[in-house]
Short mmCIF file of C-alpha atoms in Angstrom, two decimals:
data_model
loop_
_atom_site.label_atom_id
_atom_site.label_comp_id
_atom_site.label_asym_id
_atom_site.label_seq_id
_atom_site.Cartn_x
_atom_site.Cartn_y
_atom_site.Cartn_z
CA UNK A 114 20.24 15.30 -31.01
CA UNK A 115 18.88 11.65 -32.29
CA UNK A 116 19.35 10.87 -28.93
CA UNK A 117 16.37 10.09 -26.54
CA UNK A 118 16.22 13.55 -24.78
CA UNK A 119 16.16 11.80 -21.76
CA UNK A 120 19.67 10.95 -22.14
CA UNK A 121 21.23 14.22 -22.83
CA UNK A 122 18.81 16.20 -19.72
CA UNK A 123 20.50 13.71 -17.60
CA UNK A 124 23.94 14.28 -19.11
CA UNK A 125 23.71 17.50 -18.67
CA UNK A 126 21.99 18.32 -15.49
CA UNK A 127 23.57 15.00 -13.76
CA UNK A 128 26.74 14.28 -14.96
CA UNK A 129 27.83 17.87 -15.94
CA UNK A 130 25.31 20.03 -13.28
CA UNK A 131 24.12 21.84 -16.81
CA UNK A 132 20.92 23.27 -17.67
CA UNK A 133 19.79 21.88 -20.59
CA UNK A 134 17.69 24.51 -22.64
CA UNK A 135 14.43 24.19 -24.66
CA UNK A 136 12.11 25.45 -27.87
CA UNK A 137 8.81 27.19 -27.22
CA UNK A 138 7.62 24.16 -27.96
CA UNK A 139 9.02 22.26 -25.31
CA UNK A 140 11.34 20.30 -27.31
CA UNK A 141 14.64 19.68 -26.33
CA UNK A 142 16.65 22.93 -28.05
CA UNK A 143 20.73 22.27 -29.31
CA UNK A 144 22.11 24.33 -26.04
CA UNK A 145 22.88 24.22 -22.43
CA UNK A 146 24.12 26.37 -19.47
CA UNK A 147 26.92 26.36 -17.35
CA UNK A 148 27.51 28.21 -14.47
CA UNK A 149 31.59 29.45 -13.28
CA UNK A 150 32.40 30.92 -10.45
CA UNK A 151 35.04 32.81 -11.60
CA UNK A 152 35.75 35.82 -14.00
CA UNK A 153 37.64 34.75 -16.93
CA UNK A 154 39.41 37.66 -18.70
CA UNK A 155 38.99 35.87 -22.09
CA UNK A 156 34.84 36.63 -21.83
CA UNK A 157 34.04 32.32 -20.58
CA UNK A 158 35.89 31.36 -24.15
CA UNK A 159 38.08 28.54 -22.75
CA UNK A 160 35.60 27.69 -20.18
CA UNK A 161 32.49 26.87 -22.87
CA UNK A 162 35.08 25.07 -24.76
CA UNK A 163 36.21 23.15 -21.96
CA UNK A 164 32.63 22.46 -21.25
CA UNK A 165 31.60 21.80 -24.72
CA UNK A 166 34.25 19.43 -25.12
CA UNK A 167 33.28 17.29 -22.02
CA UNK A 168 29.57 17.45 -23.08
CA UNK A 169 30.56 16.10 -26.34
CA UNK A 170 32.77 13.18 -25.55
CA UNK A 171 29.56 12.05 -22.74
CA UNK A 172 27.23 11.83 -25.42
CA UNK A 173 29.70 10.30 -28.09
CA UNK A 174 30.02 7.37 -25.74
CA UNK A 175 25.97 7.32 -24.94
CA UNK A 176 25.21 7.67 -28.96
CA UNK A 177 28.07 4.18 -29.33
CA UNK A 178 26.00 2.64 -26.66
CA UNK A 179 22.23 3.64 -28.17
CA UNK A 180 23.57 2.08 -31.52
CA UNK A 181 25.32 -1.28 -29.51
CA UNK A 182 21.97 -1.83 -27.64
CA UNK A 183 19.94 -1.66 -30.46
CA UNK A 184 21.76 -4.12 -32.65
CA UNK A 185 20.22 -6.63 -30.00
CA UNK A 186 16.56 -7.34 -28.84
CA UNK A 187 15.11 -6.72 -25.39
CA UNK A 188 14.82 -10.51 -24.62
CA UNK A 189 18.90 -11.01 -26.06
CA UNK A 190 19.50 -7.93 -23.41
CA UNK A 191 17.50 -9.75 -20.99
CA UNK A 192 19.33 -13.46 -21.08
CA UNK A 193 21.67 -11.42 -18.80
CA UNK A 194 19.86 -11.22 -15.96
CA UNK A 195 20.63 -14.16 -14.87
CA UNK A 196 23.78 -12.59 -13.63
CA UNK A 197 22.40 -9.75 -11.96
CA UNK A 198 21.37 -9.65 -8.21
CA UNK A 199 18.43 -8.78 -7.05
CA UNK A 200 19.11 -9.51 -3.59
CA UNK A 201 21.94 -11.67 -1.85
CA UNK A 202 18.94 -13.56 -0.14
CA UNK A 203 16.57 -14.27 -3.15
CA UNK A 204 18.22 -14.54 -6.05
CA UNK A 205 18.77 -12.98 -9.46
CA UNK A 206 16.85 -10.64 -11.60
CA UNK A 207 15.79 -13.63 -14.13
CA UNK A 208 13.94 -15.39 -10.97
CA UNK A 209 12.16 -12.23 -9.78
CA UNK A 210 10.84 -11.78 -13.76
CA UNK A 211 9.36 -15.55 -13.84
CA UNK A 212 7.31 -14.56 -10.60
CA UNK A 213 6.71 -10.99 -12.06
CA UNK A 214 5.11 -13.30 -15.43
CA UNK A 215 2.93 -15.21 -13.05
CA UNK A 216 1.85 -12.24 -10.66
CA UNK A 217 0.99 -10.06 -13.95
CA UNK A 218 -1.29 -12.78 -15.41
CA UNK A 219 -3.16 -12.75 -11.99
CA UNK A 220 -3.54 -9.57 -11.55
CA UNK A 221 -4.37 -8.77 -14.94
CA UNK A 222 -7.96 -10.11 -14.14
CA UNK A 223 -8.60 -7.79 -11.31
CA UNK A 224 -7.55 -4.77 -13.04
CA UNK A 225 -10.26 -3.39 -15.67
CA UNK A 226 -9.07 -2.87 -19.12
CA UNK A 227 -5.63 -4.87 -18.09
CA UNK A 228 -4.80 -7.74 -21.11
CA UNK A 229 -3.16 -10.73 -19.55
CA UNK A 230 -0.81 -11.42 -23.00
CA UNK A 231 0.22 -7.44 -22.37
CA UNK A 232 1.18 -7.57 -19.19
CA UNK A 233 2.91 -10.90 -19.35
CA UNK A 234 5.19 -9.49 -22.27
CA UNK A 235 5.41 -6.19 -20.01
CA UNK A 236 6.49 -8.70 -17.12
CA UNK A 237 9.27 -10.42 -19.16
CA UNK A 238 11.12 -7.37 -20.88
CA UNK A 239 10.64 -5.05 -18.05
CA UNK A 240 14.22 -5.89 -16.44
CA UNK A 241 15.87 -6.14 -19.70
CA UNK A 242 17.02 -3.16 -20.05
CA UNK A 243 19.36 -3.38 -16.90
CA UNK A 244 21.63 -5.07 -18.69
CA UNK A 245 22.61 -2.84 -21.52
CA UNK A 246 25.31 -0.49 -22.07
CA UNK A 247 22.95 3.20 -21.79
CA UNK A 248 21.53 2.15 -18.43
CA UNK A 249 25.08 1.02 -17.20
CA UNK A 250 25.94 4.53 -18.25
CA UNK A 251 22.40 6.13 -17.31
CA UNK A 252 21.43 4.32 -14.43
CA UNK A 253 19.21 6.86 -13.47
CA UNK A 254 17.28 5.89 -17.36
CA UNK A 255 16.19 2.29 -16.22
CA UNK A 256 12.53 1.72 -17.33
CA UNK A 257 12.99 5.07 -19.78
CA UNK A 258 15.35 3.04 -22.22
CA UNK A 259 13.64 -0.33 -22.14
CA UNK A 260 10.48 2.36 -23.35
CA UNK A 261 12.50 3.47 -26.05
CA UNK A 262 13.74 -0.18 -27.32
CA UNK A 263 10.96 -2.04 -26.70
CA UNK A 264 9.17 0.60 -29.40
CA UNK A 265 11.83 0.41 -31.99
CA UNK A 266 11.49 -3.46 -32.14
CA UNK A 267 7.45 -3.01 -32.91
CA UNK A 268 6.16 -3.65 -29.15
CA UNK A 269 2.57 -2.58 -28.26
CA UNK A 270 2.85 0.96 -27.04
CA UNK A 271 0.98 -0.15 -23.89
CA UNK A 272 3.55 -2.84 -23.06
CA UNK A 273 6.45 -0.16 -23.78
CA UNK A 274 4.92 2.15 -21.55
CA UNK A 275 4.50 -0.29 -18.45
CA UNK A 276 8.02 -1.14 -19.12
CA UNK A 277 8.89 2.64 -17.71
CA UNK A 278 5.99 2.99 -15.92
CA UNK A 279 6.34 0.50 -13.84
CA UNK A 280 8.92 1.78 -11.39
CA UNK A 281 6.34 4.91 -10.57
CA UNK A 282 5.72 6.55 -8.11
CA UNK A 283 9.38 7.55 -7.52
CA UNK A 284 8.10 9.42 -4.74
CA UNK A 285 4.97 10.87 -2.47
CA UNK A 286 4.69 13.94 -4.83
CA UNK A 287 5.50 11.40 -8.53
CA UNK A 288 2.58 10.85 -10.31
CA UNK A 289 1.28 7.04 -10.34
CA UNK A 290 0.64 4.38 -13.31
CA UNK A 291 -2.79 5.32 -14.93
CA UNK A 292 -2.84 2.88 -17.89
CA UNK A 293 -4.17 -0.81 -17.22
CA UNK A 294 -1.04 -2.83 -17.99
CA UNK A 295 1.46 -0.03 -16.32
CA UNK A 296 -0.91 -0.45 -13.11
CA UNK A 297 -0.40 -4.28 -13.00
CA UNK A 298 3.29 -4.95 -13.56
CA UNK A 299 4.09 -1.76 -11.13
CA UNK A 300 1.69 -3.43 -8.63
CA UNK A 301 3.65 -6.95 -9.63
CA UNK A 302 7.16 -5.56 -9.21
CA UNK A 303 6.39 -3.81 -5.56
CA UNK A 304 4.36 -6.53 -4.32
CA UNK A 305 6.79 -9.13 -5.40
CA UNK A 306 9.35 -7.30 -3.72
CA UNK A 307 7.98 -6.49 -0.36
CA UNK A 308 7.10 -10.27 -0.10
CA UNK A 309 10.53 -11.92 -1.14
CA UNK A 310 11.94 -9.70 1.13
CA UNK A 311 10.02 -10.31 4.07
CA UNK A 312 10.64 -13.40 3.59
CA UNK A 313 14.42 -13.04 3.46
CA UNK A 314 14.00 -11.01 7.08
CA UNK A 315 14.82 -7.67 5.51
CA UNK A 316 11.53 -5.99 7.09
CA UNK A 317 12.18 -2.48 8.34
CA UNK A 318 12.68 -2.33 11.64
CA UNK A 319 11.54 0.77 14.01
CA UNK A 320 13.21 3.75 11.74
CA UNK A 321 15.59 1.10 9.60
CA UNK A 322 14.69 0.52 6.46
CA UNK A 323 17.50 0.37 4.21
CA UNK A 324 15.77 -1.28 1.03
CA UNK A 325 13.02 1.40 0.83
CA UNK A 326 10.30 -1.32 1.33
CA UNK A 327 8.17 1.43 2.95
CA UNK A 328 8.42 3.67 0.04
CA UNK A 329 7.62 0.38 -1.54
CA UNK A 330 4.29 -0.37 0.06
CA UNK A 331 3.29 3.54 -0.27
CA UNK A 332 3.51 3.24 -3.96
CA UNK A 333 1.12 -0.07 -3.88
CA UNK A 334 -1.22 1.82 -1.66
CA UNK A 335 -1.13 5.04 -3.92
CA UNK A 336 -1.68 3.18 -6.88
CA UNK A 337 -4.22 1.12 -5.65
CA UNK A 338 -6.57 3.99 -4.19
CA UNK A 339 -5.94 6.81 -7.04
CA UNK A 340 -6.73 4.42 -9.50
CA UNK A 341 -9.60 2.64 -7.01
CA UNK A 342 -8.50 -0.36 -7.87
CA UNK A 343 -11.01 -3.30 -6.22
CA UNK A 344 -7.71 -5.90 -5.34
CA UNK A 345 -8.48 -8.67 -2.66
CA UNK A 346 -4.30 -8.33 -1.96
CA UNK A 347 -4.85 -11.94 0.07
CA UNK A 348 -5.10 -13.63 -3.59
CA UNK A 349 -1.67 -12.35 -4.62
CA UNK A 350 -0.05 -12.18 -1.39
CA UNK A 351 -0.35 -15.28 1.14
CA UNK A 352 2.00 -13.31 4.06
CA UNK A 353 0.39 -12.28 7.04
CA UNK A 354 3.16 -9.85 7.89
CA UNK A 355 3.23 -8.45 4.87
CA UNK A 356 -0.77 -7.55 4.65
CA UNK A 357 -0.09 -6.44 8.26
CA UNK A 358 2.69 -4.01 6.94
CA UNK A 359 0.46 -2.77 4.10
CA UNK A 360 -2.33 -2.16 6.09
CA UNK A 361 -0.41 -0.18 8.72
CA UNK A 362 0.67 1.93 5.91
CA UNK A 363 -2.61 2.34 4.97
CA UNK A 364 -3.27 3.28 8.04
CA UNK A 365 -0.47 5.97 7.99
CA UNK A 366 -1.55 7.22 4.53
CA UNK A 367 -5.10 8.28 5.70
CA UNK A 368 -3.35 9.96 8.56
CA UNK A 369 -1.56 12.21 6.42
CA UNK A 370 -4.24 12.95 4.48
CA UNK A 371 -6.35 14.55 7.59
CA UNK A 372 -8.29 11.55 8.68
CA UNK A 373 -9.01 11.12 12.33
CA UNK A 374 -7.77 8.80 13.96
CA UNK A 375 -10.69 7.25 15.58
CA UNK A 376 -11.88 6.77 12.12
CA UNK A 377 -9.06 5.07 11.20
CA UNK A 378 -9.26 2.41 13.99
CA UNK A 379 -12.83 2.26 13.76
CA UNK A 380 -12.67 1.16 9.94
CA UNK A 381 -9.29 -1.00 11.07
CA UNK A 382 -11.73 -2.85 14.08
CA UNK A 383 -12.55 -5.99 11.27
CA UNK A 384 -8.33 -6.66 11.31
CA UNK A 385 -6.01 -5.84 8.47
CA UNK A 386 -7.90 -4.82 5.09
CA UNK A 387 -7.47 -7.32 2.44
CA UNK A 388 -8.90 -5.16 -0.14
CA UNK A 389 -7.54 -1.48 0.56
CA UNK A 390 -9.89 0.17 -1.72
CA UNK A 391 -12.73 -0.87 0.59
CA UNK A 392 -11.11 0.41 3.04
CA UNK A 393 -10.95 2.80 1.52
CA UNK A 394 -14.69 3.00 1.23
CA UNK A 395 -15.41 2.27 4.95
CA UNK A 396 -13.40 5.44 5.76
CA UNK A 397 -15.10 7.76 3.63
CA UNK A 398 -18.85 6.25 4.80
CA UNK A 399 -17.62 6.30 8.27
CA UNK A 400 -16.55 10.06 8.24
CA UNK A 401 -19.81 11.46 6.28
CA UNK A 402 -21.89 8.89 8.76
CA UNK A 403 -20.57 10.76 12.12
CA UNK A 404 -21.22 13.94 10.84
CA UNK A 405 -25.07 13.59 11.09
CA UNK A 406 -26.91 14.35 14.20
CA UNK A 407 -28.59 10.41 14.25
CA UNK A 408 -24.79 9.38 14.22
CA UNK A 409 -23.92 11.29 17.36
CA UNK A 410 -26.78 9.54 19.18
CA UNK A 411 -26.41 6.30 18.22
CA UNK A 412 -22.84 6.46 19.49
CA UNK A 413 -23.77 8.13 22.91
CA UNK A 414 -26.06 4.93 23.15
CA UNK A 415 -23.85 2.37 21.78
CA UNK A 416 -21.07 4.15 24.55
CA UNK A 417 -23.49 4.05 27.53
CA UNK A 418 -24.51 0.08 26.25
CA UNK A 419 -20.80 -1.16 26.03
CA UNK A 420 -19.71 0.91 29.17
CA UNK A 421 -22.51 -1.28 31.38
CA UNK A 422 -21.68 -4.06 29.70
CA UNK A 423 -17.78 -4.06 30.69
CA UNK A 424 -18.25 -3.11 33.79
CA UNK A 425 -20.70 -6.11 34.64
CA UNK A 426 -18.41 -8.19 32.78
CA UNK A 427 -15.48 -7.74 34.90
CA UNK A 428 -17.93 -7.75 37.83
CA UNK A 429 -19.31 -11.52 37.21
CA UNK A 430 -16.14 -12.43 36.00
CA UNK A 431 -17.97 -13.35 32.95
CA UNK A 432 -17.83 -12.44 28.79
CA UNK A 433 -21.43 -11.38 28.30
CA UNK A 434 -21.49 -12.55 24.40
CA UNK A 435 -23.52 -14.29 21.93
CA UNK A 436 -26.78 -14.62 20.91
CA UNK A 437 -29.63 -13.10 22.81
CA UNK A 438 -32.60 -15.10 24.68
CA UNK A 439 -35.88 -13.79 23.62
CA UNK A 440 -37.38 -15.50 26.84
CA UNK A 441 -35.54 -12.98 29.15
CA UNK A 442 -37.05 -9.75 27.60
CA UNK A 443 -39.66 -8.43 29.76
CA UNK A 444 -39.42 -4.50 29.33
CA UNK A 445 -41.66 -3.37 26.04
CA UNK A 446 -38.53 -1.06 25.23
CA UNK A 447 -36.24 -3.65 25.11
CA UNK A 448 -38.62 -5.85 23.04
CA UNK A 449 -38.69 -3.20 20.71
CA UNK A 450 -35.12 -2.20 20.40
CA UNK A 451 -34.33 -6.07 20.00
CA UNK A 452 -37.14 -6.56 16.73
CA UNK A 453 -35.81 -3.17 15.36
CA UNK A 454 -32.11 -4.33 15.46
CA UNK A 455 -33.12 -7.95 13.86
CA UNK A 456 -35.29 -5.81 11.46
CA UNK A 457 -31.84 -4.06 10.07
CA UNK A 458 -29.72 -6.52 10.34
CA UNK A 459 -30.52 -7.81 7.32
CA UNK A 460 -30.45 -4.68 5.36
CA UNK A 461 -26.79 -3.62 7.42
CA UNK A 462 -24.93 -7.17 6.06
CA UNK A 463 -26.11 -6.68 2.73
CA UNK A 464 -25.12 -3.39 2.63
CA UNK A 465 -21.52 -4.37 3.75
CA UNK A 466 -21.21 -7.76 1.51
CA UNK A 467 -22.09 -5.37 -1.21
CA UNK A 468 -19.26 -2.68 0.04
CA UNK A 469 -22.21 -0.14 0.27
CA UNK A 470 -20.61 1.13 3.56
CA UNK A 471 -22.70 4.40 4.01
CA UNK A 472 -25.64 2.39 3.67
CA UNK A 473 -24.84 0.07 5.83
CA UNK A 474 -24.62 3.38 8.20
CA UNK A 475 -27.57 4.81 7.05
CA UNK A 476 -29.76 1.54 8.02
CA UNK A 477 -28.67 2.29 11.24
CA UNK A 478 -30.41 4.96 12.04
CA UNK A 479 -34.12 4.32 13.10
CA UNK A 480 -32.00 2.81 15.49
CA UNK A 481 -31.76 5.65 17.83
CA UNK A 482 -35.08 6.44 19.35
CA UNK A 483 -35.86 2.62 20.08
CA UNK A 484 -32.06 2.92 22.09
CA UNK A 485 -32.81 6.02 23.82
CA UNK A 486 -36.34 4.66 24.84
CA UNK A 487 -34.46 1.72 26.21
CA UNK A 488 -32.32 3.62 28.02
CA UNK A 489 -34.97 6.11 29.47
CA UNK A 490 -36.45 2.81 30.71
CA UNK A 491 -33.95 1.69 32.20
CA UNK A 492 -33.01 4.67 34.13
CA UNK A 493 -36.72 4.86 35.10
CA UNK A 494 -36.63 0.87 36.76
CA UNK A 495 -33.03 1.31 38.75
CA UNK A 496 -33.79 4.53 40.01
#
């Protein structure tokens, strides 16, 4: 019962298909059940003993290996890695902790409350683990263990934590990394890996994806927006594709979570989002913007406006762009409409250099009556 109760749940309910059994409390209680199929005239005696006796030898050999790790420090443990592969086509654990060091000092300044000396001693002991004998046993405990050692040789609780932290979110229903330092070397770890292995070609490919690097990406995404997390991802990762994947992801995330999809493109229209949290942002203006009455008519203008202009376009043969000439303005509507837009323009690009997205919207407005004027004008003149 010294034992992390991590490692005897997953002894029991893993290895053995036990339920382990607990105190009011919630602490880990000095019992388990087991289930048989069977009646056993002797009332389950030689069955619990049976049971017992497997139980016990397990966690004999995981109490020898708790004692043989501990006799050595995380970064002896971690010398190891060298010898471990992280992937055939990029090398071996050691490499991917040197970039992990690096990424976590970066990121580290774009993550509030983050300390780069924490998260670079997170980075550097956060594989160690991996190479001792309870995770060869538990490999199921990676991440928990390194917690558990790192704290019994006197690390900073935070760094301990982002050691097991930083394989979270295990899944679309796990909960993400809420402290600083866990937030940057999980963000490290699954950004480092979706870029080494697009570069090595292993991108998924239509419903292939046999390293997960989808469930990959949805954890950066997740832990970028539940935390709202203001990352420009173009700083940390120079790969097109890969801020391509990411922001298709993105893309797929929102869907799931009820947003139209003409939102969704319409915030997408810029390109791929280098800063998802803005995105973010852009989506949630952009949905409470079309909800308003002065929305709806500036987009019934701004349809009727693009609609001519496409169709002259690919009458004349001709990309009706740029800036517009003052001298051809004639019609007082359209001299209005043009001074109104260059009045909020202004006001519009502030609004979105600032990431004030709904006020950006909002400046759009007074907008509508000088369009619809222009418009009632110039069904007035071609009629």
């Amino acid at each position: 019962m010294s034992l992390p109760p991590e490692v005897l749940m997953t002894s029991m309910r893993v290895h053995q298909k036990y339920f382990p059994c607990f105190e009011k409390g919630g602490q880990l209680a000095p019992f388990f059940l087991a289930v048989a199929n069977q009646h056993a005239p002797d009332g389950g005696a030689a069955i619990l003993a049976g049971n017992e006796r497997v139980l016990k030898a397990r966690l004999s050999d995981a109490a020898f290996f708790w004692q043989q790790d501990l006799s050595l420090s995380l970064e002896t443990h971690g010398k190891r890695l060298e010898q471990v592969i992280f992937h055939a086509k990029a090398g071996s654990m050691a490499q991917k902790v040197r970039r992990l060091e690096m990424l976590a000092s970066a990121l580290a300044a774009s993550v509030p409350g983050a300390h780069a000396v924490d998260s670079v001693r997170a980075a550097s002991l956060c594989k160690a683990d991996l190479t001792t004998g309870m995770v060869g046993e538990f490999p199921e405990l990676q991440g928990v263990i390194g917690r558990y050692y790192a704290l019994s040789q006197g690390e900073n609780p935070d760094v301990a934590l982002a050691i097991r932290e930083h394989y979270q979110p295990l899944g679309p229903s796990q909960p993400v990394p809420a402290k600083p330092v866990s937030m940057v070397l999980a963000l490290a770890d699954k950004l480092d890996t979706l870029a080494v292995l697009f570069a090595a070609g292993e991108a998924p490919t239509g419903s292939r994806d046999p390293l997960a690097l989808r469930r990959t990406a949805y954890g950066i995404i997740r832990i970028i927006l539940e935390n709202r997390l203001s990352l420009n991802l173009p700083a940390f990762v120079s790969a097109p594709d890969v801020l391509a994947f990411l922001h298709e992801r993105c893309q797929q995330y929102f869907k799931e979570q009820g947003v139209p999809l003409p939102v969704i493109l319409a915030a997408s229209a810029g390109g791929p989002a280098g800063n998802l949290y803005h995105f973010q942002q852009k989506i949630e203006a952009l949905q409470a913007f079309v909800a308003t009455l002065q929305a709806q008519r500036l987009l019934q203008s701004y349809s009727r406006a693009s609609n001519i202009v496409r169709i002259e376009s690919r009458k004349d043969g001709l990309m009706y762009e740029g800036n517009v000439r003052e001298d051809l303005l004639h019609e007082t509507s359209e001299k209005i409409l043009y001074n109104g837009i260059r009045h909020f323009e202004q006001d519009v690009s502030l609004a979105l250099s600032e990431g004030r997205y709904l006020a950006a919207f909002e400046a759009l407005q007074p907008l509508a009556d000088p369009l619809e004027d222009f418009f009632a004008t110039v069904t007035v003149n071609c009629e």
